[in-house]
Amino acid sequence: QVQLVESGGGVVQPGRSLRLSCVVSGFAFTSHGMHWVRQPPGKGLEWVGVISYDGSKEQYADSVKGRFTISRDNSMNTLYLQMNRLRAEDTAVYYCAKDLLPNNWGSRGFDYWGQGTLVTVSS
Amino acid sequence: EIVMTQSPVTLSVSPGERATLSCRASQSVSSNLAWYQQKPGQAPRLLINGASSRATGTPARFSGSGSGTEFTLTISSLQSEDFAVYYCHQYNQWPLTFGGGTKVEIK
């Protein structure tokens, strides 16, 4: 069955960095774009960014552009989110999610999500 | 950025009744819209994409409609497991955006 497992969350001071990982199984990882979506405690969903199936293209929300970078290792079935210059407003549960669209650039929505990892930015 | 606005914020419904949730886009997203259900402590679950296509495993009591800027999610007869928060999501253009959510609660 399809599984996405995030890790790497924790408490970090403002201005510091953190890297999240998402290990996937049960589907052809190399064929699908992958997204990060976050959810501040008690609030709604916010799309963070996407990386194409082959790692050649990325897009980001304005709120994280220039600070966050998404990458992937297709040989390890792993997605990453490098978060730099963290701010208090980055505090959230971070989910990785699989795009429905195979072998193309774009999106058709997210059919599988991980369970999320909590990032708390606080001094 | 396309702003997605959901209404109402909270919907109080009795089990067995019909629920109608609305989602409006600030500009056309064609039919590139999805609906997700989220229960407390869980990740969102895809219910509908393409505005009206039920995802695998979505019960038939859930239906989506609309195109352009106005969309609706209808739950024909609410079951106890349907009380949750529902989000609409446009994937027509970057950046992708979500609505603020509608909480469906027991009346």
PDB file of C-alpha atoms in Angstrom:
ATOM      1  CA  GLN A   1       0.000   0.000   0.000  1.00  0.00           C
ATOM      2  CA  VAL A   2       1.026   3.609  -0.481  1.00  0.00           C
ATOM      3  CA  GLN A   3       2.913   5.108   2.451  1.00  0.00           C
ATOM      4  CA  LEU A   4       4.478   8.509   3.000  1.00  0.00           C
ATOM      5  CA  VAL A   5       6.408   8.970   6.243  1.00  0.00           C
ATOM      6  CA  GLU A   6       7.734  12.379   7.253  1.00  0.00           C
ATOM      7  CA  SER A   7      10.479  12.960   9.778  1.00  0.00           C
ATOM      8  CA  GLY A   8      12.815  15.684  10.958  1.00  0.00           C
ATOM      9  CA  GLY A   9      10.434  17.973  12.793  1.00  0.00           C
ATOM     10  CA  GLY A  10      11.170  19.462  16.178  1.00  0.00           C
ATOM     11  CA  VAL A  11      11.781  22.680  18.056  1.00  0.00           C
ATOM     12  CA  VAL A  12      14.176  25.162  16.442  1.00  0.00           C
ATOM     13  CA  GLN A  13      15.148  28.729  17.221  1.00  0.00           C
ATOM     14  CA  PRO A  14      14.192  31.589  14.909  1.00  0.00           C
ATOM     15  CA  GLY A  15      16.765  32.141  12.180  1.00  0.00           C
ATOM     16  CA  ARG A  16      18.020  28.561  12.291  1.00  0.00           C
ATOM     17  CA  SER A  17      17.594  25.766   9.724  1.00  0.00           C
ATOM     18  CA  LEU A  18      15.871  22.399   9.631  1.00  0.00           C
ATOM     19  CA  ARG A  19      15.530  19.668   7.021  1.00  0.00           C
ATOM     20  CA  LEU A  20      12.459  17.483   6.737  1.00  0.00           C
ATOM     21  CA  SER A  21      12.377  14.141   4.956  1.00  0.00           C
ATOM     22  CA  CYS A  22       9.536  12.116   3.484  1.00  0.00           C
ATOM     23  CA  VAL A  23      10.174   8.482   2.624  1.00  0.00           C
ATOM     24  CA  VAL A  24       7.630   6.953   0.286  1.00  0.00           C
ATOM     25  CA  SER A  25       6.684   3.448  -0.774  1.00  0.00           C
ATOM     26  CA  GLY A  26       3.946   1.653  -2.648  1.00  0.00           C
ATOM     27  CA  PHE A  27       3.924   3.722  -5.844  1.00  0.00           C
ATOM     28  CA  ALA A  28       6.243   4.808  -8.644  1.00  0.00           C
ATOM     29  CA  PHE A  29       7.930   7.725  -6.880  1.00  0.00           C
ATOM     30  CA  THR A  30       9.897   8.681  -9.992  1.00  0.00           C
ATOM     31  CA  SER A  31       6.660   9.308 -11.918  1.00  0.00           C
ATOM     32  CA  HIS A  32       4.934  11.839  -9.677  1.00  0.00           C
ATOM     33  CA  GLY A  33       5.383  15.394  -8.579  1.00  0.00           C
ATOM     34  CA  MET A  34       5.568  15.794  -4.825  1.00  0.00           C
ATOM     35  CA  HIS A  35       4.345  18.619  -2.623  1.00  0.00           C
ATOM     36  CA  TRP A  36       4.787  19.988   0.865  1.00  0.00           C
ATOM     37  CA  VAL A  37       1.717  21.411   2.593  1.00  0.00           C
ATOM     38  CA  ARG A  38       1.702  22.898   6.069  1.00  0.00           C
ATOM     39  CA  GLN A  39      -0.918  23.543   8.726  1.00  0.00           C
ATOM     40  CA  PRO A  40      -0.336  25.894  11.667  1.00  0.00           C
ATOM     41  CA  PRO A  41      -1.881  24.626  14.913  1.00  0.00           C
ATOM     42  CA  GLY A  42      -5.647  25.049  14.805  1.00  0.00           C
ATOM     43  CA  LYS A  43      -5.602  26.657  11.353  1.00  0.00           C
ATOM     44  CA  GLY A  44      -6.109  25.732   7.721  1.00  0.00           C
ATOM     45  CA  LEU A  45      -3.916  24.230   5.027  1.00  0.00           C
ATOM     46  CA  GLU A  46      -1.205  26.183   3.204  1.00  0.00           C
ATOM     47  CA  TRP A  47       0.602  24.870   0.146  1.00  0.00           C
ATOM     48  CA  VAL A  48       4.370  25.266   0.539  1.00  0.00           C
ATOM     49  CA  GLY A  49       5.782  24.055  -2.755  1.00  0.00           C
ATOM     50  CA  VAL A  50       6.228  21.320  -5.328  1.00  0.00           C
ATOM     51  CA  ILE A  51       8.984  19.486  -7.146  1.00  0.00           C
ATOM     52  CA  SER A  52       8.467  17.791 -10.492  1.00  0.00           C
ATOM     53  CA  TYR A  53       8.683  14.024 -10.905  1.00  0.00           C
ATOM     54  CA  ASP A  54      12.219  14.257 -12.289  1.00  0.00           C
ATOM     55  CA  GLY A  55      13.413  17.003  -9.963  1.00  0.00           C
ATOM     56  CA  SER A  56      13.924  19.493 -12.784  1.00  0.00           C
ATOM     57  CA  LYS A  57      11.270  22.035 -11.775  1.00  0.00           C
ATOM     58  CA  GLU A  58      10.061  23.615  -8.539  1.00  0.00           C
ATOM     59  CA  GLN A  59       7.474  26.139  -7.451  1.00  0.00           C
ATOM     60  CA  TYR A  60       7.015  27.766  -4.044  1.00  0.00           C
ATOM     61  CA  ALA A  61       4.536  29.831  -2.097  1.00  0.00           C
ATOM     62  CA  ASP A  62       5.604  33.464  -1.756  1.00  0.00           C
ATOM     63  CA  SER A  63       5.762  33.053   2.026  1.00  0.00           C
ATOM     64  CA  VAL A  64       8.698  30.610   1.760  1.00  0.00           C
ATOM     65  CA  LYS A  65      10.341  31.572  -1.530  1.00  0.00           C
ATOM     66  CA  GLY A  66      14.066  32.147  -1.084  1.00  0.00           C
ATOM     67  CA  ARG A  67      14.111  30.430   2.323  1.00  0.00           C
ATOM     68  CA  PHE A  68      12.808  26.903   1.615  1.00  0.00           C
ATOM     69  CA  THR A  69      14.088  24.423  -0.968  1.00  0.00           C
ATOM     70  CA  ILE A  70      12.482  21.178  -2.066  1.00  0.00           C
ATOM     71  CA  SER A  71      14.610  18.359  -3.423  1.00  0.00           C
ATOM     72  CA  ARG A  72      14.251  14.664  -4.054  1.00  0.00           C
ATOM     73  CA  ASP A  73      16.411  11.569  -4.288  1.00  0.00           C
ATOM     74  CA  ASN A  74      14.644   9.231  -6.671  1.00  0.00           C
ATOM     75  CA  SER A  75      17.100   6.436  -5.937  1.00  0.00           C
ATOM     76  CA  MET A  76      16.081   6.563  -2.256  1.00  0.00           C
ATOM     77  CA  ASN A  77      12.362   7.281  -2.750  1.00  0.00           C
ATOM     78  CA  THR A  78      12.837  10.318  -0.539  1.00  0.00           C
ATOM     79  CA  LEU A  79      11.581  13.895  -0.673  1.00  0.00           C
ATOM     80  CA  TYR A  80      13.195  16.705   1.274  1.00  0.00           C
ATOM     81  CA  LEU A  81      12.304  20.171   2.517  1.00  0.00           C
ATOM     82  CA  GLN A  82      15.253  22.346   3.506  1.00  0.00           C
ATOM     83  CA  MET A  83      14.018  25.221   5.645  1.00  0.00           C
ATOM     84  CA  ASN A  84      16.360  28.127   6.302  1.00  0.00           C
ATOM     85  CA  ARG A  85      15.963  31.409   8.208  1.00  0.00           C
ATOM     86  CA  LEU A  86      12.997  29.992  10.070  1.00  0.00           C
ATOM     87  CA  ARG A  87      10.426  32.326  11.582  1.00  0.00           C
ATOM     88  CA  ALA A  88       7.787  31.896  14.286  1.00  0.00           C
ATOM     89  CA  GLU A  89       5.096  31.924  11.587  1.00  0.00           C
ATOM     90  CA  ASP A  90       6.626  28.788  10.045  1.00  0.00           C
ATOM     91  CA  THR A  91       5.396  26.812  13.068  1.00  0.00           C
ATOM     92  CA  ALA A  92       3.106  24.125  11.653  1.00  0.00           C
ATOM     93  CA  VAL A  93       2.564  20.466  10.926  1.00  0.00           C
ATOM     94  CA  TYR A  94       4.277  19.774   7.611  1.00  0.00           C
ATOM     95  CA  TYR A  95       2.788  17.173   5.288  1.00  0.00           C
ATOM     96  CA  CYS A  96       4.265  15.668   2.170  1.00  0.00           C
ATOM     97  CA  ALA A  97       1.731  14.755  -0.496  1.00  0.00           C
ATOM     98  CA  LYS A  98       1.745  12.869  -3.784  1.00  0.00           C
ATOM     99  CA  ASP A  99       0.327  14.487  -6.896  1.00  0.00           C
ATOM    100  CA  LEU A 100      -2.171  12.534  -8.966  1.00  0.00           C
ATOM    101  CA  LEU A 101      -0.592  13.655 -12.232  1.00  0.00           C
ATOM    102  CA  PRO A 102       2.032  11.242 -13.591  1.00  0.00           C
ATOM    103  CA  ASN A 103       5.020  12.085 -15.769  1.00  0.00           C
ATOM    104  CA  ASN A 104       4.123  15.720 -16.380  1.00  0.00           C
ATOM    105  CA  TRP A 105       4.513  19.184 -14.947  1.00  0.00           C
ATOM    106  CA  GLY A 106       1.390  20.514 -13.316  1.00  0.00           C
ATOM    107  CA  SER A 107      -1.052  19.198 -10.747  1.00  0.00           C
ATOM    108  CA  ARG A 108      -4.266  17.204 -10.481  1.00  0.00           C
ATOM    109  CA  GLY A 109      -4.604  17.324  -6.717  1.00  0.00           C
ATOM    110  CA  PHE A 110      -3.080  15.204  -3.960  1.00  0.00           C
ATOM    111  CA  ASP A 111      -4.225  11.628  -3.557  1.00  0.00           C
ATOM    112  CA  TYR A 112      -1.919  10.502  -0.745  1.00  0.00           C
ATOM    113  CA  TRP A 113      -0.595  12.371   2.266  1.00  0.00           C
ATOM    114  CA  GLY A 114       1.843  11.555   5.032  1.00  0.00           C
ATOM    115  CA  GLN A 115       0.877  11.773   8.690  1.00  0.00           C
ATOM    116  CA  GLY A 116       2.778  15.045   9.144  1.00  0.00           C
ATOM    117  CA  THR A 117       5.693  16.228  11.270  1.00  0.00           C
ATOM    118  CA  LEU A 118       5.476  19.190  13.647  1.00  0.00           C
ATOM    119  CA  VAL A 119       7.935  22.045  13.345  1.00  0.00           C
ATOM    120  CA  THR A 120       7.959  24.568  16.187  1.00  0.00           C
ATOM    121  CA  VAL A 121       9.983  27.744  15.774  1.00  0.00           C
ATOM    122  CA  SER A 122      10.551  29.317  19.160  1.00  0.00           C
ATOM    123  CA  SER A 123      13.320  30.794  21.244  1.00  0.00           C
TER     124      SER A 123
ATOM    125  CA  GLU B   1      -2.543  34.354  -6.370  1.00  0.00           C
ATOM    126  CA  ILE B   2      -6.011  32.818  -6.598  1.00  0.00           C
ATOM    127  CA  VAL B   3      -7.948  33.303  -3.366  1.00  0.00           C
ATOM    128  CA  MET B   4     -10.359  30.519  -2.438  1.00  0.00           C
ATOM    129  CA  THR B   5     -13.260  31.502  -0.172  1.00  0.00           C
ATOM    130  CA  GLN B   6     -15.372  28.844   1.538  1.00  0.00           C
ATOM    131  CA  SER B   7     -18.765  29.309   3.117  1.00  0.00           C
ATOM    132  CA  PRO B   8     -20.099  28.863   5.633  1.00  0.00           C
ATOM    133  CA  VAL B   9     -17.220  28.641   8.090  1.00  0.00           C
ATOM    134  CA  THR B  10     -19.275  26.302  10.274  1.00  0.00           C
ATOM    135  CA  LEU B  11     -22.265  24.213   9.234  1.00  0.00           C
ATOM    136  CA  SER B  12     -24.453  22.558  11.871  1.00  0.00           C
ATOM    137  CA  VAL B  13     -26.328  19.572  10.474  1.00  0.00           C
ATOM    138  CA  SER B  14     -28.250  16.659  11.944  1.00  0.00           C
ATOM    139  CA  PRO B  15     -27.295  13.102  10.970  1.00  0.00           C
ATOM    140  CA  GLY B  16     -29.234  12.028   7.894  1.00  0.00           C
ATOM    141  CA  GLU B  17     -29.659  15.581   6.633  1.00  0.00           C
ATOM    142  CA  ARG B  18     -28.138  17.082   3.506  1.00  0.00           C
ATOM    143  CA  ALA B  19     -25.115  19.394   3.702  1.00  0.00           C
ATOM    144  CA  THR B  20     -24.130  21.894   1.032  1.00  0.00           C
ATOM    145  CA  LEU B  21     -20.687  23.512   1.166  1.00  0.00           C
ATOM    146  CA  SER B  22     -19.611  26.344  -1.124  1.00  0.00           C
ATOM    147  CA  CYS B  23     -16.266  27.410  -2.515  1.00  0.00           C
ATOM    148  CA  ARG B  24     -15.576  30.496  -4.627  1.00  0.00           C
ATOM    149  CA  ALA B  25     -12.402  31.291  -6.546  1.00  0.00           C
ATOM    150  CA  SER B  26     -11.218  34.860  -7.106  1.00  0.00           C
ATOM    151  CA  GLN B  27     -10.668  33.985 -10.792  1.00  0.00           C
ATOM    152  CA  SER B  28     -11.516  31.042 -12.967  1.00  0.00           C
ATOM    153  CA  VAL B  29      -9.863  27.735 -12.128  1.00  0.00           C
ATOM    154  CA  SER B  30     -11.798  25.843 -14.829  1.00  0.00           C
ATOM    155  CA  SER B  31     -12.533  22.416 -13.318  1.00  0.00           C
ATOM    156  CA  ASN B  32      -9.159  22.185 -11.596  1.00  0.00           C
ATOM    157  CA  LEU B  33     -10.582  21.935  -8.119  1.00  0.00           C
ATOM    158  CA  ALA B  34     -10.385  19.309  -5.397  1.00  0.00           C
ATOM    159  CA  TRP B  35     -12.161  18.755  -2.088  1.00  0.00           C
ATOM    160  CA  TYR B  36     -10.506  17.226   0.970  1.00  0.00           C
ATOM    161  CA  GLN B  37     -11.867  15.982   4.276  1.00  0.00           C
ATOM    162  CA  GLN B  38      -9.825  16.327   7.452  1.00  0.00           C
ATOM    163  CA  LYS B  39     -10.622  14.842  10.832  1.00  0.00           C
ATOM    164  CA  PRO B  40      -8.873  15.896  14.057  1.00  0.00           C
ATOM    165  CA  GLY B  41      -5.328  14.595  14.306  1.00  0.00           C
ATOM    166  CA  GLN B  42      -5.392  13.166  10.780  1.00  0.00           C
ATOM    167  CA  ALA B  43      -4.009  14.156   7.422  1.00  0.00           C
ATOM    168  CA  PRO B  44      -6.429  15.447   4.800  1.00  0.00           C
ATOM    169  CA  ARG B  45      -8.072  12.869   2.559  1.00  0.00           C
ATOM    170  CA  LEU B  46      -8.933  13.495  -1.097  1.00  0.00           C
ATOM    171  CA  LEU B  47     -12.677  13.231  -1.773  1.00  0.00           C
ATOM    172  CA  ILE B  48     -13.203  14.873  -5.154  1.00  0.00           C
ATOM    173  CA  ASN B  49     -10.970  16.140  -7.952  1.00  0.00           C
ATOM    174  CA  GLY B  50     -11.713  17.605 -11.330  1.00  0.00           C
ATOM    175  CA  ALA B  51     -14.535  19.429  -9.487  1.00  0.00           C
ATOM    176  CA  SER B  52     -16.877  16.441  -9.729  1.00  0.00           C
ATOM    177  CA  SER B  53     -14.937  13.151  -9.918  1.00  0.00           C
ATOM    178  CA  ARG B  54     -15.055  11.065  -6.778  1.00  0.00           C
ATOM    179  CA  ALA B  55     -11.670   9.744  -5.673  1.00  0.00           C
ATOM    180  CA  THR B  56     -11.198   6.026  -5.096  1.00  0.00           C
ATOM    181  CA  GLY B  57     -13.077   5.042  -1.961  1.00  0.00           C
ATOM    182  CA  THR B  58     -15.211   8.183  -1.731  1.00  0.00           C
ATOM    183  CA  PRO B  59     -18.790   7.200  -0.893  1.00  0.00           C
ATOM    184  CA  ALA B  60     -21.491   8.047  -3.424  1.00  0.00           C
ATOM    185  CA  ARG B  61     -23.214  10.386  -0.938  1.00  0.00           C
ATOM    186  CA  PHE B  62     -20.447  12.912  -1.690  1.00  0.00           C
ATOM    187  CA  SER B  63     -20.857  14.872  -4.908  1.00  0.00           C
ATOM    188  CA  GLY B  64     -19.078  17.868  -6.355  1.00  0.00           C
ATOM    189  CA  SER B  65     -20.258  20.367  -8.923  1.00  0.00           C
ATOM    190  CA  GLY B  66     -19.333  23.655 -10.508  1.00  0.00           C
ATOM    191  CA  SER B  67     -16.703  25.137 -12.776  1.00  0.00           C
ATOM    192  CA  GLY B  68     -14.998  28.467 -13.269  1.00  0.00           C
ATOM    193  CA  THR B  69     -15.343  30.300  -9.980  1.00  0.00           C
ATOM    194  CA  GLU B  70     -18.254  28.659  -8.149  1.00  0.00           C
ATOM    195  CA  PHE B  71     -18.146  25.163  -6.689  1.00  0.00           C
ATOM    196  CA  THR B  72     -20.263  23.054  -4.378  1.00  0.00           C
ATOM    197  CA  LEU B  73     -19.682  19.932  -2.317  1.00  0.00           C
ATOM    198  CA  THR B  74     -22.877  18.151  -1.344  1.00  0.00           C
ATOM    199  CA  ILE B  75     -23.195  15.384   1.204  1.00  0.00           C
ATOM    200  CA  SER B  76     -26.600  13.870   0.546  1.00  0.00           C
ATOM    201  CA  SER B  77     -27.227  12.214   3.923  1.00  0.00           C
ATOM    202  CA  LEU B  78     -24.730  12.927   6.666  1.00  0.00           C
ATOM    203  CA  GLN B  79     -23.278   9.967   8.499  1.00  0.00           C
ATOM    204  CA  SER B  80     -21.508  10.189  11.849  1.00  0.00           C
ATOM    205  CA  GLU B  81     -18.125   9.727  10.169  1.00  0.00           C
ATOM    206  CA  ASP B  82     -18.702  12.774   7.940  1.00  0.00           C
ATOM    207  CA  PHE B  83     -18.410  15.334  10.711  1.00  0.00           C
ATOM    208  CA  ALA B  84     -15.076  16.943   9.879  1.00  0.00           C
ATOM    209  CA  VAL B  85     -13.465  19.963   8.216  1.00  0.00           C
ATOM    210  CA  TYR B  86     -13.658  20.227   4.431  1.00  0.00           C
ATOM    211  CA  TYR B  87     -11.227  22.176   2.255  1.00  0.00           C
ATOM    212  CA  CYS B  88     -11.445  23.152  -1.378  1.00  0.00           C
ATOM    213  CA  HIS B  89      -8.189  23.443  -3.326  1.00  0.00           C
ATOM    214  CA  GLN B  90      -7.367  24.901  -6.715  1.00  0.00           C
ATOM    215  CA  TYR B  91      -4.604  23.383  -8.779  1.00  0.00           C
ATOM    216  CA  ASN B  92      -5.167  25.438 -11.910  1.00  0.00           C
ATOM    217  CA  GLN B  93      -2.165  27.687 -11.457  1.00  0.00           C
ATOM    218  CA  TRP B  94       0.828  28.289  -9.215  1.00  0.00           C
ATOM    219  CA  PRO B  95       0.826  29.011  -6.388  1.00  0.00           C
ATOM    220  CA  LEU B  96      -1.696  26.351  -5.469  1.00  0.00           C
ATOM    221  CA  THR B  97      -4.147  27.552  -2.859  1.00  0.00           C
ATOM    222  CA  PHE B  98      -6.675  26.200  -0.390  1.00  0.00           C
ATOM    223  CA  GLY B  99      -9.867  27.623   0.988  1.00  0.00           C
ATOM    224  CA  GLY B 100     -10.080  28.361   4.692  1.00  0.00           C
ATOM    225  CA  GLY B 101     -12.249  25.319   5.360  1.00  0.00           C
ATOM    226  CA  THR B 102     -15.811  24.541   6.419  1.00  0.00           C
ATOM    227  CA  LYS B 103     -16.356  22.683   9.664  1.00  0.00           C
ATOM    228  CA  VAL B 104     -19.359  20.368   9.542  1.00  0.00           C
ATOM    229  CA  GLU B 105     -20.564  19.775  13.064  1.00  0.00           C
ATOM    230  CA  ILE B 106     -23.381  17.838  14.672  1.00  0.00           C
ATOM    231  CA  LYS B 107     -26.507  19.883  15.257  1.00  0.00           C
TER     232      LYS B 107
END
